CSV table of C-alpha atoms in Angstrom, one decimal:
chain,number,residue,atom,x,y,z
L,1,MET,CA,-147.9,-163.8,172.3
L,2,GLU,CA,-151.1,-163.8,172.1
L,3,PRO,CA,-152.3,-161.8,168.3
L,4,LEU,CA,-153.5,-158.7,169.7
L,5,THR,CA,-156.1,-158.7,166.4
L,6,SER,CA,-157.2,-161.1,164.0
L,7,LYS,CA,-155.6,-159.5,161.6
L,8,LYS,CA,-152.5,-161.5,161.5
L,9,LYS,CA,-151.9,-162.9,158.3
L,10,ILE,CA,-149.0,-165.3,157.6
L,11,LEU,CA,-146.5,-164.6,154.7
L,12,ILE,CA,-145.2,-167.9,153.0
L,13,GLN,CA,-142.3,-167.0,150.2
L,14,LYS,CA,-142.7,-169.3,147.2
L,15,PRO,CA,-139.4,-170.0,145.3
L,16,LEU,CA,-139.6,-168.4,142.2
L,17,ASN,CA,-140.3,-170.6,139.4
L,18,PHE,CA,-138.9,-170.3,136.2
L,19,ALA,CA,-140.3,-167.1,134.1
L,20,GLU,CA,-139.8,-165.4,137.6
L,21,ARG,CA,-136.0,-166.6,137.6
L,22,MET,CA,-135.3,-165.7,134.1
L,23,TYR,CA,-135.9,-162.0,135.2
L,24,LEU,CA,-136.4,-160.8,131.4
L,25,PRO,CA,-140.2,-160.9,131.5
L,26,ALA,CA,-139.9,-158.7,134.8
L,27,LEU,CA,-137.0,-156.6,133.1
L,28,GLY,CA,-140.3,-156.4,130.2
L,29,LYS,CA,-142.6,-155.0,132.8
L,30,GLY,CA,-140.6,-152.7,134.3
L,31,LEU,CA,-139.4,-151.0,130.9
L,32,ALA,CA,-143.3,-150.6,130.1
L,33,ILE,CA,-143.7,-149.1,133.3
L,34,THR,CA,-141.1,-146.7,132.5
L,35,ILE,CA,-141.8,-145.9,129.1
L,36,SER,CA,-145.6,-145.2,130.4
L,37,HIS,CA,-144.3,-142.6,132.1
L,38,PHE,CA,-142.1,-141.2,128.9
L,39,PHE,CA,-145.4,-139.9,127.5
L,40,LYS,CA,-147.4,-138.6,130.6
L,41,LYS,CA,-147.4,-134.9,131.4
L,42,GLU,CA,-144.9,-133.2,133.5
L,43,ALA,CA,-145.7,-132.5,136.9
L,44,THR,CA,-143.2,-129.5,136.5
L,45,ILE,CA,-144.3,-125.6,136.8
L,46,ARG,CA,-141.9,-123.4,134.7
L,47,TYR,CA,-142.2,-121.2,137.8
L,48,PRO,CA,-140.8,-117.9,137.2
L,49,GLU,CA,-142.8,-117.9,133.7
L,50,VAL,CA,-145.7,-119.7,134.7
L,51,GLN,CA,-147.5,-118.8,138.1
L,52,ARG,CA,-149.6,-121.1,140.4
L,53,GLU,CA,-153.2,-119.9,140.9
L,54,MET,CA,-153.4,-119.3,144.3
L,55,SER,CA,-156.5,-120.1,146.5
L,56,ILE,CA,-159.5,-117.8,146.9
L,57,ASN,CA,-158.6,-117.9,150.5
L,58,TRP,CA,-155.2,-116.7,149.5
L,59,ARG,CA,-153.3,-113.9,152.3
L,60,GLY,CA,-150.1,-112.5,150.7
L,61,MET,CA,-148.8,-109.1,150.8
L,62,HIS,CA,-151.1,-106.3,152.4
L,63,SER,CA,-152.3,-103.5,150.4
L,64,LEU,CA,-153.5,-100.2,151.5
L,65,LYS,CA,-156.9,-99.2,149.3
L,66,ARG,CA,-158.2,-96.2,147.8
L,67,ASP,CA,-161.6,-95.5,147.7
L,68,GLU,CA,-163.3,-95.0,144.0
L,69,ASN,CA,-162.2,-90.8,144.1
L,70,GLY,CA,-158.3,-92.1,144.5
L,71,LYS,CA,-158.1,-91.3,148.0
L,72,GLU,CA,-156.5,-93.3,150.9
L,73,ARG,CA,-159.4,-95.1,152.8
L,74,CYS,CA,-156.9,-95.6,155.8
L,75,THR,CA,-158.1,-93.4,159.0
L,76,ALA,CA,-155.7,-94.6,161.1
L,77,CYS,CA,-157.9,-95.6,163.8
L,78,GLY,CA,-154.8,-97.9,164.8
L,79,LEU,CA,-157.4,-101.4,165.3
L,80,CYS,CA,-155.4,-103.4,162.9
L,81,ALA,CA,-152.4,-102.7,165.0
L,82,LEU,CA,-154.6,-103.7,168.2
L,83,SER,CA,-155.6,-107.1,166.5
L,84,CYS,CA,-152.3,-107.9,165.2
L,85,PRO,CA,-150.9,-110.8,167.3
L,86,ALA,CA,-147.7,-110.5,166.1
L,87,GLU,CA,-147.1,-106.7,166.5
L,88,ALA,CA,-146.3,-106.0,163.3
L,89,ILE,CA,-148.3,-103.0,162.5
L,90,THR,CA,-147.1,-99.5,163.6
L,91,MET,CA,-148.6,-96.1,162.5
L,92,ILE,CA,-148.4,-92.6,163.4
L,93,ALA,CA,-151.6,-90.5,162.5
L,94,ALA,CA,-152.1,-86.9,161.6
L,95,GLU,CA,-154.8,-84.4,160.5
L,96,ARG,CA,-155.6,-83.8,157.2
L,97,LYS,CA,-154.8,-80.3,155.8
L,98,PRO,CA,-157.5,-78.7,153.8
L,99,GLU,CA,-155.5,-79.2,150.5
L,100,GLU,CA,-154.8,-82.4,151.3
L,101,LYS,CA,-158.7,-83.3,150.7
L,102,ASP,CA,-157.9,-85.1,147.4
L,103,LEU,CA,-155.6,-87.3,148.9
L,104,TYR,CA,-157.7,-89.1,152.3
L,105,ARG,CA,-160.6,-89.8,153.0
L,106,GLU,CA,-161.6,-88.7,156.2
L,107,GLU,CA,-160.1,-85.8,158.5
L,108,LYS,CA,-157.6,-88.2,159.9
L,109,TYR,CA,-154.9,-90.3,158.2
L,110,ALA,CA,-151.9,-92.3,158.7
L,111,ALA,CA,-148.5,-90.0,158.0
L,112,VAL,CA,-146.3,-93.2,158.6
L,113,TYR,CA,-148.1,-96.5,158.4
L,114,GLU,CA,-145.4,-99.8,158.7
L,115,ILE,CA,-146.0,-103.3,158.6
L,116,ASN,CA,-142.8,-105.5,159.6
L,117,MET,CA,-143.0,-108.5,157.3
L,118,LEU,CA,-141.0,-110.4,159.0
L,119,ARG,CA,-143.2,-110.3,162.1
L,120,CYS,CA,-146.3,-110.8,160.6
L,121,ILE,CA,-148.1,-113.9,160.2
L,122,PHE,CA,-150.4,-113.3,157.7
L,123,CYS,CA,-153.6,-114.2,159.9
L,124,GLY,CA,-155.7,-111.8,158.3
L,125,LEU,CA,-157.1,-110.1,161.5
L,126,CYS,CA,-156.5,-106.6,160.0
L,127,GLU,CA,-158.5,-106.8,157.5
L,128,GLU,CA,-160.9,-107.8,159.6
L,129,ALA,CA,-160.7,-105.6,162.1
L,130,CYS,CA,-160.5,-102.5,159.7
L,131,PRO,CA,-163.7,-100.5,160.2
L,132,LYS,CA,-163.1,-98.4,156.7
L,133,GLU,CA,-162.1,-101.7,154.4
L,134,ALA,CA,-158.8,-99.6,153.8
L,135,ILE,CA,-156.3,-103.0,154.0
L,136,TYR,CA,-156.3,-106.2,152.5
L,137,LEU,CA,-154.2,-109.2,152.2
L,138,ASP,CA,-154.1,-109.8,148.3
L,139,GLY,CA,-151.1,-108.8,147.4
L,140,PRO,CA,-148.6,-111.6,146.1
L,141,ILE,CA,-145.9,-113.3,148.1
L,142,VAL,CA,-143.6,-111.3,150.0
L,143,PRO,CA,-140.4,-111.2,148.3
L,144,SER,CA,-137.1,-112.4,150.1
L,145,ASP,CA,-134.4,-109.8,150.9
L,146,TYR,CA,-131.4,-109.3,152.8
L,147,LEU,CA,-131.4,-107.1,155.4
L,148,ARG,CA,-133.8,-106.6,158.4
L,149,LYS,CA,-135.1,-103.4,157.7
L,150,ASP,CA,-136.0,-104.0,154.2
L,151,PHE,CA,-138.4,-106.2,155.4
L,152,ILE,CA,-140.3,-103.3,157.6
L,153,TYR,CA,-142.6,-102.0,154.5
L,154,GLY,CA,-143.7,-98.2,154.6
L,155,LYS,CA,-146.7,-96.7,152.7
L,156,ASP,CA,-144.2,-96.6,149.5
L,157,LYS,CA,-144.7,-100.4,149.0
L,158,LEU,CA,-148.5,-100.8,150.7
L,159,VAL,CA,-150.8,-98.3,148.9
L,160,GLU,CA,-152.3,-99.0,146.0
L,161,GLU,CA,-151.4,-97.3,142.9
L,162,PRO,CA,-153.6,-94.0,142.6
L,163,LEU,CA,-156.4,-94.0,140.2
L,164,VAL,CA,-155.5,-92.9,136.7
L,165,LYS,CA,-157.6,-90.0,135.4
L,166,LYS,CA,-159.1,-90.8,132.5
F,1,MET,CA,-101.1,-144.3,97.2
F,2,ASP,CA,-102.7,-141.3,95.8
F,3,ILE,CA,-102.9,-138.0,97.4
F,4,SER,CA,-106.7,-138.3,96.8
F,5,PHE,CA,-107.0,-141.3,99.1
F,6,VAL,CA,-105.1,-139.6,101.9
F,7,ILE,CA,-107.5,-136.3,101.8
F,8,GLU,CA,-110.5,-138.4,101.4
F,9,LYS,CA,-109.5,-141.0,104.3
F,10,PHE,CA,-108.4,-137.5,106.5
F,11,VAL,CA,-112.1,-135.9,106.0
F,12,LEU,CA,-113.5,-139.2,107.0
F,13,VAL,CA,-111.7,-139.3,110.2
F,14,ALA,CA,-112.0,-135.9,110.9
F,15,ILE,CA,-116.1,-136.4,110.2
F,16,ILE,CA,-116.6,-139.2,112.2
F,17,PHE,CA,-114.0,-138.3,115.2
F,18,GLY,CA,-116.4,-135.1,114.9
F,19,ILE,CA,-119.7,-136.7,115.0
F,20,SER,CA,-118.8,-139.0,117.7
F,21,LEU,CA,-117.4,-136.3,119.9
F,22,VAL,CA,-120.9,-134.1,119.0
F,23,ILE,CA,-122.6,-137.6,119.8
F,24,ALA,CA,-121.2,-137.5,123.1
F,25,MET,CA,-121.8,-134.4,124.0
F,26,TYR,CA,-125.2,-134.5,123.3
F,27,SER,CA,-125.5,-137.8,125.2
F,28,THR,CA,-125.7,-136.0,128.6
F,29,TYR,CA,-128.2,-133.7,127.4
F,30,ALA,CA,-130.3,-136.7,125.8
F,31,GLU,CA,-129.6,-138.6,129.3
F,32,ARG,CA,-130.8,-135.9,131.3
F,33,LYS,CA,-134.0,-135.2,129.3
F,34,VAL,CA,-134.5,-138.8,129.0
F,35,ALA,CA,-134.1,-139.4,132.8
F,36,ALA,CA,-136.5,-136.1,133.3
F,37,PHE,CA,-139.2,-137.5,131.0
F,38,LEU,CA,-138.7,-140.9,132.4
F,39,GLN,CA,-139.8,-139.3,136.3
F,40,ASP,CA,-142.5,-137.1,134.7
F,41,ARG,CA,-139.8,-133.9,134.8
F,42,LEU,CA,-138.8,-131.5,132.0
F,43,GLY,CA,-135.1,-131.8,132.6
F,44,PRO,CA,-132.9,-128.9,131.8
F,45,ASP,CA,-134.5,-126.2,129.9
F,46,ARG,CA,-133.0,-122.9,130.9
F,47,ALA,CA,-129.9,-122.8,128.6
F,48,GLY,CA,-131.2,-122.0,125.2
F,49,PRO,CA,-134.3,-123.0,123.5
F,50,PHE,CA,-135.3,-126.3,125.2
F,51,GLY,CA,-131.8,-126.0,127.1
F,52,ILE,CA,-130.3,-127.4,123.7
F,53,LEU,CA,-127.0,-125.4,124.9
F,54,GLN,CA,-126.3,-127.0,128.7
F,55,PRO,CA,-124.2,-129.6,127.1
F,56,LEU,CA,-122.0,-126.2,126.3
F,57,ALA,CA,-122.5,-124.6,129.8
F,58,ASP,CA,-121.4,-128.0,131.2
F,59,GLY,CA,-118.3,-128.0,129.1
F,60,LEU,CA,-117.1,-124.6,130.1
F,61,LYS,CA,-118.1,-125.3,133.7
F,62,MET,CA,-115.5,-128.6,133.6
F,63,PHE,CA,-112.9,-126.2,132.1
F,64,MET,CA,-113.5,-123.4,134.8
F,65,LYS,CA,-112.9,-125.8,137.6
F,66,GLU,CA,-109.9,-125.9,139.9
F,67,GLU,CA,-107.5,-128.6,138.7
F,68,ILE,CA,-106.4,-131.0,141.8
F,69,ILE,CA,-103.9,-133.6,141.6
F,70,PRO,CA,-103.8,-135.3,144.9
F,71,THR,CA,-100.3,-134.6,146.7
F,72,HIS,CA,-99.7,-138.6,147.5
F,73,ALA,CA,-101.3,-139.5,143.6
F,74,ASN,CA,-99.1,-140.8,141.1
F,75,LYS,CA,-98.7,-137.7,138.8
F,76,TRP,CA,-97.5,-139.4,135.9
F,77,LEU,CA,-100.3,-142.0,135.9
F,78,PHE,CA,-103.1,-139.8,137.3
F,79,MET,CA,-103.0,-137.7,134.2
F,80,VAL,CA,-102.4,-141.0,131.8
F,81,GLY,CA,-105.6,-142.6,132.8
F,82,PRO,CA,-108.1,-140.2,131.7
F,83,GLY,CA,-106.2,-139.8,128.5
F,84,LEU,CA,-105.9,-143.6,127.9
F,85,ALA,CA,-109.8,-143.3,128.7
F,86,MET,CA,-110.8,-141.1,125.8
F,87,LEU,CA,-108.4,-142.6,123.4
F,88,THR,CA,-109.7,-146.2,123.9
F,89,ALA,CA,-113.3,-145.0,123.5
F,90,CYS,CA,-112.3,-142.8,120.3
F,91,ILE,CA,-110.4,-145.2,118.2
F,92,GLY,CA,-113.1,-147.9,118.5
F,93,THR,CA,-115.3,-146.4,115.6
F,94,ALA,CA,-112.3,-146.7,113.0
F,95,VAL,CA,-113.6,-150.0,111.5
F,96,ILE,CA,-117.2,-149.2,111.5
F,97,PRO,CA,-118.3,-149.0,107.9
F,98,TRP,CA,-120.8,-146.0,108.2
F,99,GLY,CA,-122.4,-146.6,105.2
F,100,SER,CA,-122.3,-148.0,101.7
F,101,PRO,CA,-119.6,-146.8,98.8
F,102,ILE,CA,-120.7,-143.9,97.4
F,103,THR,CA,-120.0,-143.8,93.7
F,104,THR,CA,-119.5,-140.4,92.0
F,105,ALA,CA,-120.4,-139.2,88.6
F,106,ALA,CA,-116.4,-139.2,87.8
F,107,GLY,CA,-116.5,-143.1,88.9
F,108,ARG,CA,-114.7,-143.1,91.6
F,109,ILE,CA,-115.7,-145.0,94.8
F,110,ILE,CA,-115.6,-144.0,98.1
F,111,PRO,CA,-115.8,-146.4,100.9
F,112,LEU,CA,-117.4,-145.0,103.8
F,113,GLN,CA,-115.4,-146.3,106.7
F,114,VAL,CA,-112.2,-145.6,107.7
F,115,THR,CA,-110.4,-149.1,107.3
F,116,ASP,CA,-111.7,-152.2,106.3
F,117,ILE,CA,-109.5,-154.9,108.5
F,118,ASN,CA,-110.1,-158.4,107.8
F,119,VAL,CA,-110.1,-158.9,111.8
F,120,GLY,CA,-112.8,-156.1,112.4
F,121,VAL,CA,-114.5,-157.4,115.2
F,122,LEU,CA,-111.4,-158.8,116.9
F,123,TYR,CA,-110.2,-155.2,116.7
F,124,ILE,CA,-113.5,-154.0,118.3
F,125,PHE,CA,-113.0,-156.4,120.7
F,126,GLY,CA,-109.3,-155.6,121.5
F,127,VAL,CA,-110.4,-151.8,121.6
F,128,VAL,CA,-113.4,-152.5,124.3
F,129,SER,CA,-111.1,-154.7,126.6
F,130,LEU,CA,-108.3,-152.1,126.6
F,131,SER,CA,-111.0,-149.0,127.5
F,132,VAL,CA,-110.6,-150.9,131.1
F,133,TYR,CA,-107.3,-149.8,131.5
F,134,GLY,CA,-107.8,-146.5,131.7
F,135,VAL,CA,-110.4,-146.4,134.9
F,136,MET,CA,-107.6,-149.3,136.5
F,137,ILE,CA,-104.9,-146.9,135.8
F,138,GLY,CA,-107.0,-143.2,137.0
F,139,GLY,CA,-108.4,-145.8,139.5
F,140,TRP,CA,-104.9,-146.8,141.2
F,141,ALA,CA,-102.9,-143.6,140.8
F,142,SER,CA,-105.4,-141.6,142.7
F,143,ASN,CA,-104.0,-143.6,146.0
F,144,ASN,CA,-107.6,-143.8,147.6
F,145,LYS,CA,-109.2,-146.6,148.6
F,146,TYR,CA,-112.3,-146.0,146.7
F,147,SER,CA,-110.8,-145.4,143.7
F,148,LEU,CA,-108.8,-148.5,144.2
F,149,LEU,CA,-111.7,-150.5,144.7
F,150,SER,CA,-113.8,-149.3,142.0
F,151,ALA,CA,-111.0,-150.1,139.5
F,152,ILE,CA,-110.8,-153.5,141.1
F,153,ARG,CA,-114.5,-153.9,140.4
F,154,ALA,CA,-114.0,-152.4,137.1
F,155,ALA,CA,-111.3,-154.7,136.0
F,156,SER,CA,-113.0,-158.0,137.7
F,157,GLN,CA,-116.1,-156.7,135.9
F,158,ASN,CA,-114.9,-156.2,132.2
F,159,ILE,CA,-113.0,-159.8,132.1
F,160,SER,CA,-115.8,-161.3,133.2
F,161,TYR,CA,-118.2,-160.2,130.8
F,162,GLU,CA,-115.8,-160.3,128.1
F,163,VAL,CA,-115.8,-164.2,128.0
F,164,ALA,CA,-119.5,-164.0,127.3
F,165,MET,CA,-119.2,-161.4,125.1
F,166,GLY,CA,-116.9,-163.2,123.1
F,167,LEU,CA,-118.4,-166.4,123.2
F,168,SER,CA,-121.8,-164.8,121.8
F,169,ILE,CA,-119.6,-163.2,119.1
F,170,ILE,CA,-118.1,-166.4,118.5
F,171,ALA,CA,-121.8,-167.5,117.6
F,172,LEU,CA,-122.3,-164.9,115.3
F,173,LEU,CA,-119.0,-165.9,113.4
F,174,LEU,CA,-120.1,-169.4,112.5
F,175,VAL,CA,-123.1,-167.7,110.9
F,176,THR,CA,-120.8,-165.0,108.8
F,177,ASN,CA,-118.3,-166.7,108.3
F,178,THR,CA,-115.8,-163.7,108.3
F,179,MET,CA,-114.7,-161.3,110.8
F,180,SER,CA,-114.8,-158.3,108.6
F,181,LEU,CA,-117.4,-155.6,109.7
F,182,LYS,CA,-118.0,-154.6,106.2
F,183,GLU,CA,-118.8,-158.0,105.2
F,184,ILE,CA,-120.7,-158.6,108.2
F,185,VAL,CA,-122.9,-156.0,106.9
F,186,GLU,CA,-123.0,-156.4,103.7
F,187,MET,CA,-124.5,-160.2,104.2
F,188,GLN,CA,-127.5,-158.2,106.3
F,189,HIS,CA,-128.6,-156.6,102.9
F,190,GLY,CA,-132.5,-155.6,103.1
F,191,TRP,CA,-133.8,-157.5,105.9
F,192,HIS,CA,-131.4,-160.6,106.5
F,193,TRP,CA,-130.6,-158.9,109.6
F,194,ASN,CA,-128.1,-161.2,112.1
F,195,VAL,CA,-130.1,-160.5,115.2
F,196,LEU,CA,-133.2,-162.6,113.4
F,197,TYR,CA,-130.5,-165.8,113.2
F,198,GLN,CA,-128.6,-164.8,116.5
F,199,PRO,CA,-131.5,-163.6,119.0
F,200,LEU,CA,-130.2,-165.2,121.8
F,201,GLY,CA,-126.8,-164.3,120.7
F,202,PHE,CA,-128.0,-160.3,120.5
F,203,LEU,CA,-129.6,-161.0,124.0
F,204,LEU,CA,-125.7,-161.9,125.2
F,205,PHE,CA,-124.3,-159.6,123.6
F,206,ILE,CA,-126.5,-156.3,124.6
F,207,ILE,CA,-126.1,-157.3,128.3
F,208,CYS,CA,-122.5,-157.8,128.1
F,209,ALA,CA,-121.7,-154.5,126.2
F,210,PHE,CA,-124.1,-152.7,129.4
F,211,ALA,CA,-121.4,-153.9,131.7
F,212,GLU,CA,-118.9,-153.2,129.2
F,213,THR,CA,-119.3,-149.7,129.1
F,214,ASN,CA,-120.2,-149.9,132.8
F,215,ARG,CA,-124.1,-148.3,132.4
F,216,ALA,CA,-126.4,-149.2,134.5
F,217,PRO,CA,-127.7,-151.6,136.1
F,218,PHE,CA,-123.7,-152.7,135.9
F,219,ASP,CA,-122.5,-149.4,136.7
F,220,LEU,CA,-120.7,-150.7,140.2
F,221,PRO,CA,-117.4,-149.1,139.6
F,222,GLU,CA,-119.2,-145.7,140.1
F,223,CYS,CA,-121.9,-146.6,142.7
F,224,GLU,CA,-121.9,-143.5,144.6
F,225,THR,CA,-123.7,-145.3,147.6
F,226,GLU,CA,-120.8,-147.3,147.9
F,227,LEU,CA,-117.8,-145.6,146.5
F,228,ILE,CA,-118.3,-142.1,146.5
F,229,GLY,CA,-117.8,-141.5,142.8
F,230,GLY,CA,-116.0,-144.6,142.2
F,231,TYR,CA,-112.6,-144.8,140.3
F,232,HIS,CA,-113.0,-140.5,139.5
F,233,THR,CA,-113.4,-140.0,143.1
F,234,GLU,CA,-110.2,-137.9,143.2
F,235,TYR,CA,-110.4,-136.2,139.8
F,236,SER,CA,-112.0,-133.0,138.9
F,237,SER,CA,-112.0,-130.1,136.1
F,238,MET,CA,-111.6,-131.9,132.6
F,239,LYS,CA,-109.8,-134.9,133.7
F,240,LEU,CA,-113.2,-136.0,135.2
F,241,GLY,CA,-115.0,-134.8,132.2
F,242,PHE,CA,-112.8,-136.7,130.1
F,243,TYR,CA,-113.9,-140.0,132.1
F,244,LEU,CA,-117.2,-139.0,131.9
F,245,PHE,CA,-117.1,-137.8,128.0
F,246,ALA,CA,-115.3,-141.6,127.4
F,247,GLU,CA,-118.2,-143.2,128.9
F,248,TYR,CA,-120.3,-141.4,126.8
F,249,ILE,CA,-118.2,-142.5,123.6
F,250,ASN,CA,-118.2,-146.2,124.7
F,251,MET,CA,-121.8,-145.8,124.9
F,252,PHE,CA,-122.2,-144.5,121.4
F,253,VAL,CA,-119.6,-147.2,119.8
F,254,SER,CA,-121.1,-150.0,121.5
F,255,SER,CA,-124.4,-149.0,120.4
F,256,ALA,CA,-122.9,-148.3,116.2
F,257,VAL,CA,-121.2,-152.1,116.8
F,258,MET,CA,-124.5,-153.3,118.2
F,259,ALA,CA,-126.6,-151.8,115.3
F,260,THR,CA,-123.4,-153.2,112.6
F,261,LEU,CA,-123.2,-156.8,114.1
F,262,TYR,CA,-127.0,-157.4,114.4
F,263,PHE,CA,-129.4,-154.8,113.0
F,264,GLY,CA,-127.9,-154.3,110.1
F,265,GLY,CA,-126.1,-151.5,109.8
F,266,TYR,CA,-126.6,-149.2,107.1
F,267,ASN,CA,-129.2,-151.8,105.5
F,268,TYR,CA,-133.0,-151.3,105.6
F,269,PRO,CA,-136.0,-153.0,103.8
F,270,GLY,CA,-136.7,-151.5,100.5
F,271,MET,CA,-132.9,-150.5,100.4
F,272,ASP,CA,-132.9,-151.7,96.5
F,273,TRP,CA,-135.8,-149.9,95.3
F,274,VAL,CA,-134.5,-146.5,96.9
F,275,LEU,CA,-131.4,-146.9,95.0
F,276,THR,CA,-133.2,-146.9,91.7
F,277,GLN,CA,-134.8,-143.6,93.0
F,278,VAL,CA,-132.5,-141.8,93.7
F,279,GLY,CA,-129.0,-142.8,92.4
F,280,PRO,CA,-125.8,-143.8,93.9
F,281,VAL,CA,-124.5,-140.6,95.5
F,282,ILE,CA,-127.7,-140.0,97.8
F,283,ALA,CA,-128.4,-143.7,98.6
F,284,PRO,CA,-125.8,-144.2,100.5
F,285,LEU,CA,-126.3,-140.8,102.7
F,286,ILE,CA,-129.8,-142.4,103.4
F,287,GLY,CA,-128.3,-145.8,104.3
F,288,THR,CA,-125.7,-143.8,106.8
F,289,ALA,CA,-128.9,-141.9,108.3
F,290,VAL,CA,-130.7,-145.2,108.8
F,291,LEU,CA,-127.6,-146.6,110.5
F,292,PHE,CA,-127.7,-143.5,112.7
F,293,ALA,CA,-131.4,-143.6,114.0
F,294,LYS,CA,-130.7,-147.3,114.8
F,295,ILE,CA,-127.3,-146.1,117.1
F,296,PHE,CA,-129.8,-143.6,118.7
F,297,ALA,CA,-132.4,-146.0,118.9
F,298,PHE,CA,-129.7,-148.3,121.4
F,299,ILE,CA,-128.3,-145.1,122.9
F,300,PHE,CA,-132.1,-144.3,124.0
F,301,PHE,CA,-132.3,-148.0,125.1
F,302,PHE,CA,-129.4,-147.8,127.6
F,303,MET,CA,-130.8,-144.6,129.4
F,304,TRP,CA,-134.2,-146.1,129.6
F,305,VAL,CA,-132.5,-149.1,130.8
F,306,ARG,CA,-130.4,-147.4,133.3
F,307,TRP,CA,-133.7,-145.5,134.9
F,308,THR,CA,-135.8,-148.7,134.9
F,309,ILE,CA,-133.4,-151.3,136.7
F,310,PRO,CA,-131.6,-150.9,140.0
F,311,ARG,CA,-127.5,-152.0,140.3
F,312,PHE,CA,-126.8,-155.3,140.7
F,313,ARG,CA,-125.0,-156.5,143.8
F,314,TYR,CA,-121.2,-157.6,143.4
F,315,ASP,CA,-122.2,-161.2,143.7
F,316,GLN,CA,-125.0,-161.0,141.8
F,317,LEU,CA,-122.9,-159.5,139.3
F,318,MET,CA,-120.2,-162.1,139.1
F,319,HIS,CA,-123.2,-164.8,139.6
F,320,LEU,CA,-125.3,-163.6,136.2
F,321,GLY,CA,-121.6,-163.2,134.5
F,322,TRP,CA,-120.1,-166.5,135.3
F,323,LYS,CA,-122.6,-169.2,136.2
F,324,VAL,CA,-125.5,-167.7,133.4
F,325,LEU,CA,-124.3,-166.1,130.4
F,326,ILE,CA,-121.4,-167.9,130.1
F,327,PRO,CA,-123.3,-171.5,129.9
F,328,ILE,CA,-125.7,-169.6,127.7
F,329,ALA,CA,-123.6,-168.4,125.6
F,330,ILE,CA,-121.4,-171.8,124.8
F,331,ALA,CA,-125.1,-173.4,124.6
F,332,ASN,CA,-125.4,-170.9,122.0
F,333,VAL,CA,-122.4,-171.5,120.2
F,334,ILE,CA,-123.0,-175.5,120.1
F,335,VAL,CA,-126.8,-175.1,119.0
F,336,THR,CA,-125.5,-172.7,116.1
F,337,GLY,CA,-122.7,-175.0,115.3
F,338,ILE,CA,-125.0,-178.2,114.8
F,339,VAL,CA,-127.7,-176.2,112.9
F,340,ILE,CA,-125.1,-175.0,110.4
F,341,ALA,CA,-124.0,-178.6,109.8
F,342,ILE,CA,-127.3,-179.8,109.5
F,343,VAL,CA,-128.3,-176.6,107.0
F,344,GLU,CA,-124.8,-177.3,104.7
F,345,LYS,CA,-125.2,-181.1,104.7
F,346,PHE,CA,-129.0,-181.0,103.4
């Protein structure tokens, strides 16, 4: 058959010369290579103790943010749920009572806010859709669990820690 | 025979036995660490600081495992196998001189050698040849094709390499004129190490030692890709542990033998000066430390080679043993004999 390219190269296997047949020089070379690796830095990272830094555009677990006064930013508009391609977010809205003024920023708030972490694909569309800057995917890796129901994260796991009053 | 002699020997035997077991135990740890470092990894580091409790954890695991004896195995021989492997591995240390004799303040001379028999080299040689019986018996008694094939391989490999090993020792004996290990070591006082007079003999001996201890690149009796586990396929629990352990003790013993025969044993350059400085009790102990440093270097070399050279094919193994090593060993004997004759004549 005509060769399709001009890159054809005929390999000639030469018979081994004396030094090669002795096997020992090659052995020494091999030993030198392995011992050089003995002094190299290990590639291993001791995981639970040492954690690699995530990239700046890393998207992890969601967190529902509070404003500078410690009030929840979310107003339960439902845009995040609407934008979610995996339909992982559900929420129930409620009206803020006068005595809850310190807890929620707007008159409407999310009484229930649930994200199914098994459905979530961590695309980040919810944080892009949010008009109140209330949701960000800035958390760690979502931990593993045994039951499906335990992957539905409610407000207890999602909302940021309240601000500590000085 | 006075009672202090008995106590002295008993203590020495107990110490040597304990040391060889501890060294074998930590060889398993060292092997994993060396392997890891050579492959840019960390190795075991979870059990204790730097993972130094790993051998204990491994031992505990071995003890806890279920003991399985196959239905069609020969039960008696199945149980004898690992014990024999362990026994032959341990008795080799009896003739190795661990240090020059200690002269106590009371004028009593304590030799740091269990027994100085005048055929020490032959004794070592015999014990090493016996060690294959543990493998053969275990492999045969398992009643498993893979184990049997492995036992056959181990037997033929050991027989092949014993010839070359014996011939390399003959060349050494022409130089030393004695078979007592103690006298051989004493001849190598200072830096007069036998490796300088017998470099080729040492090379042959170390290659054969790799084959005799079933270490890579000659670990054909236990190559996983061809024989599952090799002769210990059917073994579990501490019987398997004994086989693996015996292999490491063998490595320790052959390292000690190499250090003794070719690398001067407990001798090191400048030992006379050290003796005048620290006195006759401490100086032999320094010599012992030097001997152990040599042994550890050899053990490290065993591991280093294991993670460098791929396993030989069976026909390559036989080719190397019979067609390469034996002719070279014979030539070495002849050349050594001629050189010695010439040196003595003139």
